[in-house]
Tab-separated table of C-alpha atoms in Angstrom:
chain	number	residue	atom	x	y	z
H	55	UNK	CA	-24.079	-14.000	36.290
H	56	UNK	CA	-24.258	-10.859	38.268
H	57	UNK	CA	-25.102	-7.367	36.684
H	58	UNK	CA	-21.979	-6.651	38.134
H	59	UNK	CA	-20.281	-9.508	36.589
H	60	UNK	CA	-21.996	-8.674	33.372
H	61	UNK	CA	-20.554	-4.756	33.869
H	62	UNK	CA	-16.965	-5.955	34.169
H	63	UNK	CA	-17.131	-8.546	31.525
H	64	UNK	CA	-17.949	-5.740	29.048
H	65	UNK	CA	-16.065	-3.148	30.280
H	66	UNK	CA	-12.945	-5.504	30.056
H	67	UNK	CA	-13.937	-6.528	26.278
H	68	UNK	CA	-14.178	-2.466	25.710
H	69	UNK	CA	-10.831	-2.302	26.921
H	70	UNK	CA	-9.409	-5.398	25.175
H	71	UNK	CA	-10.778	-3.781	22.297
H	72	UNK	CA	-8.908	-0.343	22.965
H	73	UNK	CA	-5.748	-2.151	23.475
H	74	UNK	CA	-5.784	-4.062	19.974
H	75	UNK	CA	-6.519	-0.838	18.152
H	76	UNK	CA	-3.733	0.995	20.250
H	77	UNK	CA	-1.324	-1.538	21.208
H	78	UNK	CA	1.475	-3.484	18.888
H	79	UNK	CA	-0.174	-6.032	16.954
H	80	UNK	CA	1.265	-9.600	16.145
H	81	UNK	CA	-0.387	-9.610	12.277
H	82	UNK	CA	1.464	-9.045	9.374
H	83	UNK	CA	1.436	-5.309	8.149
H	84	UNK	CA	1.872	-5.637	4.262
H	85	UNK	CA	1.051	-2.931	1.374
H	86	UNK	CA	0.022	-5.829	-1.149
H	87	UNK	CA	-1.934	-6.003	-3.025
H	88	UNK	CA	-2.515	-2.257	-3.831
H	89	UNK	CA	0.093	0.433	-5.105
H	90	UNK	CA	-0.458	2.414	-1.835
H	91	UNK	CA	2.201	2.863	1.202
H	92	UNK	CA	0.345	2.541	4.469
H	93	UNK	CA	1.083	5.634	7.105
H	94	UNK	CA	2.782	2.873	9.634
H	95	UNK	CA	5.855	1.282	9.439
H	96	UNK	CA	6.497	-2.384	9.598
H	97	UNK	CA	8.265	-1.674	13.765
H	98	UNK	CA	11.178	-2.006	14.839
H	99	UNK	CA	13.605	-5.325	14.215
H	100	UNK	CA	11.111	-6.158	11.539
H	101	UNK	CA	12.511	-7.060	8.353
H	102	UNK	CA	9.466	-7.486	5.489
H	103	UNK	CA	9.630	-9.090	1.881
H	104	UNK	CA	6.382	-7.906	-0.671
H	105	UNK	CA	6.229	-9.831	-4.198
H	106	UNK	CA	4.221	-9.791	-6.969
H	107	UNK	CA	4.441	-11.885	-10.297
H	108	UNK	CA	2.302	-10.065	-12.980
H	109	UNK	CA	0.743	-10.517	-16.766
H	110	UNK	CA	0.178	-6.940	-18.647
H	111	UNK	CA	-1.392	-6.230	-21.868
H	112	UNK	CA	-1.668	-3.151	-23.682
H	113	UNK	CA	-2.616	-2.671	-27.235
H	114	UNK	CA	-2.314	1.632	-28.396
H	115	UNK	CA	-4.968	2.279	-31.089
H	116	UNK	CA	-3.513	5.597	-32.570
H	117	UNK	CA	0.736	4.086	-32.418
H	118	UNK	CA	-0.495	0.659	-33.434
H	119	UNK	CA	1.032	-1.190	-31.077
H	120	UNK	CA	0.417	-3.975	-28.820
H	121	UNK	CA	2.706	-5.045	-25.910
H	122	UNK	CA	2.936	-7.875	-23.473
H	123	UNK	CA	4.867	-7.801	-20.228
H	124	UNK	CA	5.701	-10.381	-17.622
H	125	UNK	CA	7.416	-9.519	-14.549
H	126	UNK	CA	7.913	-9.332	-11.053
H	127	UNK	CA	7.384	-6.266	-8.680
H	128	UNK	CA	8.475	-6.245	-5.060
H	129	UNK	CA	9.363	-4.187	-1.642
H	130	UNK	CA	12.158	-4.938	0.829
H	131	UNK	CA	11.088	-2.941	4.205
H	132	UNK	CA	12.975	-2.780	6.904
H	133	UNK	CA	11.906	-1.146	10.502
H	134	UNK	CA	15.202	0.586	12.263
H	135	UNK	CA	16.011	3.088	15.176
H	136	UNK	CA	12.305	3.735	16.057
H	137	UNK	CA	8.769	2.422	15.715
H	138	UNK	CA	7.498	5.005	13.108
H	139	UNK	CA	10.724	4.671	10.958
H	140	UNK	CA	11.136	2.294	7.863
H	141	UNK	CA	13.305	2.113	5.357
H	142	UNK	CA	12.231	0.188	2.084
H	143	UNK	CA	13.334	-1.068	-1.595
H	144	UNK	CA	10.672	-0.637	-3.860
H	145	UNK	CA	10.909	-2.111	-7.934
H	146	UNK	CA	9.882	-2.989	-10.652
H	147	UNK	CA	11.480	-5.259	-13.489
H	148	UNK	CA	9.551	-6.490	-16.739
H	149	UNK	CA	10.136	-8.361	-19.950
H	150	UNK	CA	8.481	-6.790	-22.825
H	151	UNK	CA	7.379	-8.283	-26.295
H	152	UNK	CA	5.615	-5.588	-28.575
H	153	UNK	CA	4.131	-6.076	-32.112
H	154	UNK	CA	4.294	-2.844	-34.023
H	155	UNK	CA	1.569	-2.767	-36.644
H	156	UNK	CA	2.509	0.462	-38.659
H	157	UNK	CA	3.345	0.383	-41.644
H	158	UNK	CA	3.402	-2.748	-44.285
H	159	UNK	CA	4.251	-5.231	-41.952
H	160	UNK	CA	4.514	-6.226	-38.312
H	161	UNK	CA	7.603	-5.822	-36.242
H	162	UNK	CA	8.092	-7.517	-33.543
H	163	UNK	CA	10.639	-6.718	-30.905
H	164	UNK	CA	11.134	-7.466	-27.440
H	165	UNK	CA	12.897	-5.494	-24.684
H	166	UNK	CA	13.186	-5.778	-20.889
H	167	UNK	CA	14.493	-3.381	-17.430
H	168	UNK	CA	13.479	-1.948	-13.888
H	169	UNK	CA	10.464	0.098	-14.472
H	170	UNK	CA	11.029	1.411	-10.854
H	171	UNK	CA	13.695	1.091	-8.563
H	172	UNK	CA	13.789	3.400	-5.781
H	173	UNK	CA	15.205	3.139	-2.275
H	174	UNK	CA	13.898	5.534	0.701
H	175	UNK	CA	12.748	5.834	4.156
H	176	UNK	CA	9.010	6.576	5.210
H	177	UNK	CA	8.268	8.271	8.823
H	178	UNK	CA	5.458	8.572	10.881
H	179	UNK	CA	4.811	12.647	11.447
H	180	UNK	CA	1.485	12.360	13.510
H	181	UNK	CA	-0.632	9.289	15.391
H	182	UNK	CA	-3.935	10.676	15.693
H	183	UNK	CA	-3.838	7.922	18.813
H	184	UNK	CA	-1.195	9.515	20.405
H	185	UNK	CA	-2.180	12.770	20.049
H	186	UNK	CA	-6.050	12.422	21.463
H	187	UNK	CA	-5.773	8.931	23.658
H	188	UNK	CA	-7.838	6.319	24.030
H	189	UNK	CA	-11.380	6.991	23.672
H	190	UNK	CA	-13.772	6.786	27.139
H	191	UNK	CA	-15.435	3.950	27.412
H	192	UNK	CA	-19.374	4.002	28.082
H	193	UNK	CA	-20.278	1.000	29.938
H	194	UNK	CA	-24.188	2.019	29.299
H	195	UNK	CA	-24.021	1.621	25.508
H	196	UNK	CA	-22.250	-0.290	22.791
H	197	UNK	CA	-23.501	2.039	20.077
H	198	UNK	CA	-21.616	5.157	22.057
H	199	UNK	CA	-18.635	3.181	21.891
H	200	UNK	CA	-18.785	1.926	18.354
H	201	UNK	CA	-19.752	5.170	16.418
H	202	UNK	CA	-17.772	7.370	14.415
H	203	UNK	CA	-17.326	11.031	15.850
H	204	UNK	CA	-14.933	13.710	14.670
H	205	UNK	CA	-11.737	12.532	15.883
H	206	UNK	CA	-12.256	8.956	13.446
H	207	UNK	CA	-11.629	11.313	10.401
H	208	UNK	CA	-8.364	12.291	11.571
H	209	UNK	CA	-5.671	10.609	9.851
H	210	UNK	CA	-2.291	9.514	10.462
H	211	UNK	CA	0.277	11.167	8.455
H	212	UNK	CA	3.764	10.091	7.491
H	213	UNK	CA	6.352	11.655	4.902
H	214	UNK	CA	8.285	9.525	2.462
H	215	UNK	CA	11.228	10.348	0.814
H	216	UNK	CA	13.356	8.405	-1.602
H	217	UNK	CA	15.840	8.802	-4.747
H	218	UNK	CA	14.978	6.725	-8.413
H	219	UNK	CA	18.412	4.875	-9.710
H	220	UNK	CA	18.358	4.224	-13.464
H	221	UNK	CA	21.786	2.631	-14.495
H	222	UNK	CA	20.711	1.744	-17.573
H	223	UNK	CA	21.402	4.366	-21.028
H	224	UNK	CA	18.694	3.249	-22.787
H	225	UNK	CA	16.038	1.874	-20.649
H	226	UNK	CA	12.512	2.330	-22.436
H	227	UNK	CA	10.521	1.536	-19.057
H	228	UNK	CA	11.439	5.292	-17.917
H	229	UNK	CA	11.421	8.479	-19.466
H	230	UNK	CA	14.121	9.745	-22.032
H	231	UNK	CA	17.264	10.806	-21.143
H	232	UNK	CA	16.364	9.823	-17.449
H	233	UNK	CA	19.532	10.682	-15.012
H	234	UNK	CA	20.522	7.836	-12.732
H	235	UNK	CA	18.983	9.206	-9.681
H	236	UNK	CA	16.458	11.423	-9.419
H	237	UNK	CA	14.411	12.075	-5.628
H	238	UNK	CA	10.825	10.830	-4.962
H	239	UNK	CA	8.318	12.431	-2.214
H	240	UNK	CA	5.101	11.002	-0.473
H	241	UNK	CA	2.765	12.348	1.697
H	242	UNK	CA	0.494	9.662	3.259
H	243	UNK	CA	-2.454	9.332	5.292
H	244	UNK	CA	-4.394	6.772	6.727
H	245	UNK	CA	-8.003	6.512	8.609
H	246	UNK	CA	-9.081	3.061	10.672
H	247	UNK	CA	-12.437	3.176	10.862
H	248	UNK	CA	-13.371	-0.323	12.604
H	249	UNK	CA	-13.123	-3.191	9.989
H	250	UNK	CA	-12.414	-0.152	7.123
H	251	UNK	CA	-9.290	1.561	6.384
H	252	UNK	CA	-8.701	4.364	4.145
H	253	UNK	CA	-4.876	5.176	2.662
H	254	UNK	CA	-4.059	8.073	0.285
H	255	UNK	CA	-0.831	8.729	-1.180
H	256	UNK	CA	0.067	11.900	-2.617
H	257	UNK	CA	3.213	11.685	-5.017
H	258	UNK	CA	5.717	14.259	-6.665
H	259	UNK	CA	8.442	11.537	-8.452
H	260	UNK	CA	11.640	12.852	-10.673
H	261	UNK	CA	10.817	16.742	-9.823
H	262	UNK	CA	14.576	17.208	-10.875
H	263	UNK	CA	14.225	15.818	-14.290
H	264	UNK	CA	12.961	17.176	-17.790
H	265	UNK	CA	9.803	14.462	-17.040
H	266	UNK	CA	8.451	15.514	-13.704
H	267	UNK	CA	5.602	13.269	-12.548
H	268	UNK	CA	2.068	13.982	-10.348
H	269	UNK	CA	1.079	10.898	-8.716
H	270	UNK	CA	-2.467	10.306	-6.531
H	271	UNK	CA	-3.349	7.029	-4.860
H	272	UNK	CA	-6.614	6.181	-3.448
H	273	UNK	CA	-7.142	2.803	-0.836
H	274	UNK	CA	-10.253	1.090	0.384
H	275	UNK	CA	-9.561	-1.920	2.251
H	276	UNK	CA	-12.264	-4.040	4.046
H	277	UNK	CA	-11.552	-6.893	6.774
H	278	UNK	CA	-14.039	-9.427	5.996
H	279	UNK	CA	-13.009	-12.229	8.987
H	280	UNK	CA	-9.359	-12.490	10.859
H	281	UNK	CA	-8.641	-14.284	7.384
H	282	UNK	CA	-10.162	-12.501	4.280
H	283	UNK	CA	-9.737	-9.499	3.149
H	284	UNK	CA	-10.889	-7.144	0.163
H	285	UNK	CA	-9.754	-3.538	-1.478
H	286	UNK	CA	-10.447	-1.260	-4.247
H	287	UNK	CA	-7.913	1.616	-5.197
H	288	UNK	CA	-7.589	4.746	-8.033
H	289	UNK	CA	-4.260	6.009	-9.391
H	290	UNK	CA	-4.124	8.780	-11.486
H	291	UNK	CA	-0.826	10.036	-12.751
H	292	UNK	CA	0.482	13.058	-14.924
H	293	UNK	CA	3.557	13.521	-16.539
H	294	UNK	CA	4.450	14.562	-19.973
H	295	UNK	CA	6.056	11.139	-20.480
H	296	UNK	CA	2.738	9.114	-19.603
H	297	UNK	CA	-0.212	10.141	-18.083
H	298	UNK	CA	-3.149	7.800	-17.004
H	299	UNK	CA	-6.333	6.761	-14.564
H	300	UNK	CA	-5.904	3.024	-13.336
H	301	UNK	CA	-8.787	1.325	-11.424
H	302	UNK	CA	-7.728	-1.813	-9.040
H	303	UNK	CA	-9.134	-4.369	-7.007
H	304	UNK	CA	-8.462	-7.416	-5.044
H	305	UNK	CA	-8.227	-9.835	-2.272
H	306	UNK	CA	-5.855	-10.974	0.341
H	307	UNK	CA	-5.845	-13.928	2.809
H	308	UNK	CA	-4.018	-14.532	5.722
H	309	UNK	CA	-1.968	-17.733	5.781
H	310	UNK	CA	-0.113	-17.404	9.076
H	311	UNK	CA	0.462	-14.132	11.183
H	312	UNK	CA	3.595	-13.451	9.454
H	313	UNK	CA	2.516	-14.864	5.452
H	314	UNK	CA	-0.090	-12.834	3.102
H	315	UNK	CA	-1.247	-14.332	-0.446
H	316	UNK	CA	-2.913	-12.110	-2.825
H	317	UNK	CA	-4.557	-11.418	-6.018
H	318	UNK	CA	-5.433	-8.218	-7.749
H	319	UNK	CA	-6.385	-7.015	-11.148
H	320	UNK	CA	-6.071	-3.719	-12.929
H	321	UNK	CA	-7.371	-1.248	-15.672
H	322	UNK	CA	-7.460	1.816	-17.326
H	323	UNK	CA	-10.624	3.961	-19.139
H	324	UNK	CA	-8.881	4.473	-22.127
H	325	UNK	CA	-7.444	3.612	-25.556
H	326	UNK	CA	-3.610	5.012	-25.630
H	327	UNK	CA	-3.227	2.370	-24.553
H	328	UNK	CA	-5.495	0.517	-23.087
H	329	UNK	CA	-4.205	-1.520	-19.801
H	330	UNK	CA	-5.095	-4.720	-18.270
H	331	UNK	CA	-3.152	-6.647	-15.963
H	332	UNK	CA	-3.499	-9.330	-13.446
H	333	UNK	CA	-0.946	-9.651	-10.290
H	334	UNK	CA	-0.671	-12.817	-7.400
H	335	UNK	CA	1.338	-11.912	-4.807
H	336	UNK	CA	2.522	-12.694	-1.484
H	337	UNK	CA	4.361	-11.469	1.556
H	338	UNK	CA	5.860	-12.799	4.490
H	339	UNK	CA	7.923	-11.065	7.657
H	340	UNK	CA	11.167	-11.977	9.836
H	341	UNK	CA	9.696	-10.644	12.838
H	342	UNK	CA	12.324	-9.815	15.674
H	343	UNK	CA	10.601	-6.743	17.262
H	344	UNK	CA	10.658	-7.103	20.942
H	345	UNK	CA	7.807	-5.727	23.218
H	346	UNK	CA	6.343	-6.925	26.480
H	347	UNK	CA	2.792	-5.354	25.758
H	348	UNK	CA	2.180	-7.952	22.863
H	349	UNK	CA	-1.736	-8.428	21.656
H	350	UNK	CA	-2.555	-10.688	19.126
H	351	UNK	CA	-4.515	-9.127	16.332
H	352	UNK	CA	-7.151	-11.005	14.962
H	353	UNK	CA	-8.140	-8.616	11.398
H	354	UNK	CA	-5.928	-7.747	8.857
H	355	UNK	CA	-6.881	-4.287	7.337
H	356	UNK	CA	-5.185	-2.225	4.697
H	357	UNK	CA	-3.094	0.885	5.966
H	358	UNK	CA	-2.156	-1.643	0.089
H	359	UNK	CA	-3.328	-1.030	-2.494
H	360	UNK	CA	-0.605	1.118	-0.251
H	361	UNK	CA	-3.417	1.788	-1.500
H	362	UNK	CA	-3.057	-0.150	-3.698
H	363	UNK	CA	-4.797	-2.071	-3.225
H	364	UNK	CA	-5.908	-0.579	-1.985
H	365	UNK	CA	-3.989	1.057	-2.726
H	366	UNK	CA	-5.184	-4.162	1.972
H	367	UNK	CA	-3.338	-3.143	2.646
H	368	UNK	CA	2.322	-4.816	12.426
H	369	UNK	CA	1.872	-1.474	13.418
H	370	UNK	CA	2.390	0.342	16.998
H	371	UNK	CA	-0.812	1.415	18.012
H	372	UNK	CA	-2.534	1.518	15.148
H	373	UNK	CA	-4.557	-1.426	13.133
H	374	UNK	CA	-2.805	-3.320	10.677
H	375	UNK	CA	-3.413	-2.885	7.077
H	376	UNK	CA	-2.562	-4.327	3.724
């Protein structure tokens, strides 16, 4: 082989490269496993199911009480109109057994509702991609290509808004007296750096309502091969109803381009309560977006949990996440 050859190969694997990062991608863009909502949306003519099944204990040492829920958790996204818009279901329904331990006896009751169930629409505001370009390719140096500079800690930002609906009178998953719809705002960012991807949500949920809530969201996500992936996410939430700091982690592996499976774990640093629970999950997309500048994507990053996840977790020109 030439050193000409050689040039052009690597100059053409720099620009293949390029394209993947910048170019739609083929791979599945899920939030599972974390709690976080990537900055990209699913595309357009993408229809996306997210599931989790989940075990959660907690056991309150100054209320005596323990509690055990089972449930299921899921989001219905939906990419319509235009590439950076998506519009999404997002719940949360749980059975609940709790042993009350005050007084002379144990009571035992058991309850069960939508913890969350809020429908909205996320939008991409700003493609760091877009606004810069591609980066220049050295054909001298792998390292100058490969490096992070400035620009790499630029994030993507996209704006979520969406409206709570609680039709039940007396649901004891949400706060007192809570009115049947109340609005929910996100703002998102997201940083791909190579095989890493960093998410942050920042939430203001029921603002309307006598139990406003603060919400912060924290995603790692790390693409081990084209099939593993890892993540580790912090929520911390304030609101005079319940306030808490959650710690999360997991993994994710890619079945097929369009189907995720996934397993995460979480817990809290304190006693009132104290939180454990233990989620598998999976997701899987109808994929009818149409584009003639298709790439297959080879790694699956978060973009979780969301977020979560991670919180890892198909984008246009972007890299996927969870």
């Amino acid at each position: 082989m030439t050193a000409f050859t050689q040039k052009l190969l690597f100059v053409s694997l720099c620009l293949l490269s390029v394209m993947a990062t910048a170019q739609y991608t083929e791979t599945i863009n899920t939030n599972n496993p974390g709690l976080s909502q990537g900055a990209f949306a699913v595309g357009k003519g993408v229809a996306q199911i997210e599931g989790n099944l989940f075990y959660r204990t907690e056991q309150h040492d100054l209320q005596r009480y323990e509690r055990d829920y089972t449930g299921l958790s899921m989001q219905l996204r939906y990419g319509a109109f235009m590439e950076r818009l998506e519009f999404s279901f997002i719940g949360s329904f749980a059975s609940v057994n709790q042993m009350d331990n005050r007084g002379f006896g144990n009571i035992e009751s058991s309850f069960s509702n939508f913890s969350r169930s809020t429908i909205g629409a996320k939008y991409l505001v700003f493609d760091p991609l877009k606004f810069f370009g591609e980066k220049k390719v050295n054909i001298m140096s792998w390292k100058a290509n490969n490096r992070l500079n400035w620009r790499d800690f630029v994030p993507a930002i996209s704006v979520y808004a969406g409206a709570n609906i609680d039709l039940s009178d007396n649901n004891l998953l949400t706060p007192p007296n809570d009115p049947t719809f109340s609005p929910r705002f996100e703002l998102i960012t997201q940083n791909n750096w190579g095989q890493w991807v960093f998410v942050t949500n920042f939430i203001v949920d029921r603002i309307t309502t006598d139990y406003p809530s603060y919400e912060w969201i924290l995603t790692m996500t790390h693409s081990i091969n084209g099939r593993w992936a890892v993540f580790g996410e912090y929520q911390g939430f304030k609101s005079d109803f319940y306030s808490d700091d959650l710690g999360r982690g997991g993994l994710a592996y890619l079945i097929t381009k369009d189907w995720q499976v996934d397993a995460s774990a979480t817990f809290n640093f304190k006693d009132t309560p104290s939180v454990f629970q233990a989620n598998v999950g999976m997701s899987y997309r109808f994929d009818f977006h149409k584009d003639d500048e298709t790439i297959s994507q080879k790694k699956n990053l978060k973009g979780t949990g969301d977020d979560s996840g991670r919180k890892a977790k198909k984008e246009k020109k972007k890299k996927i996440d969870f």
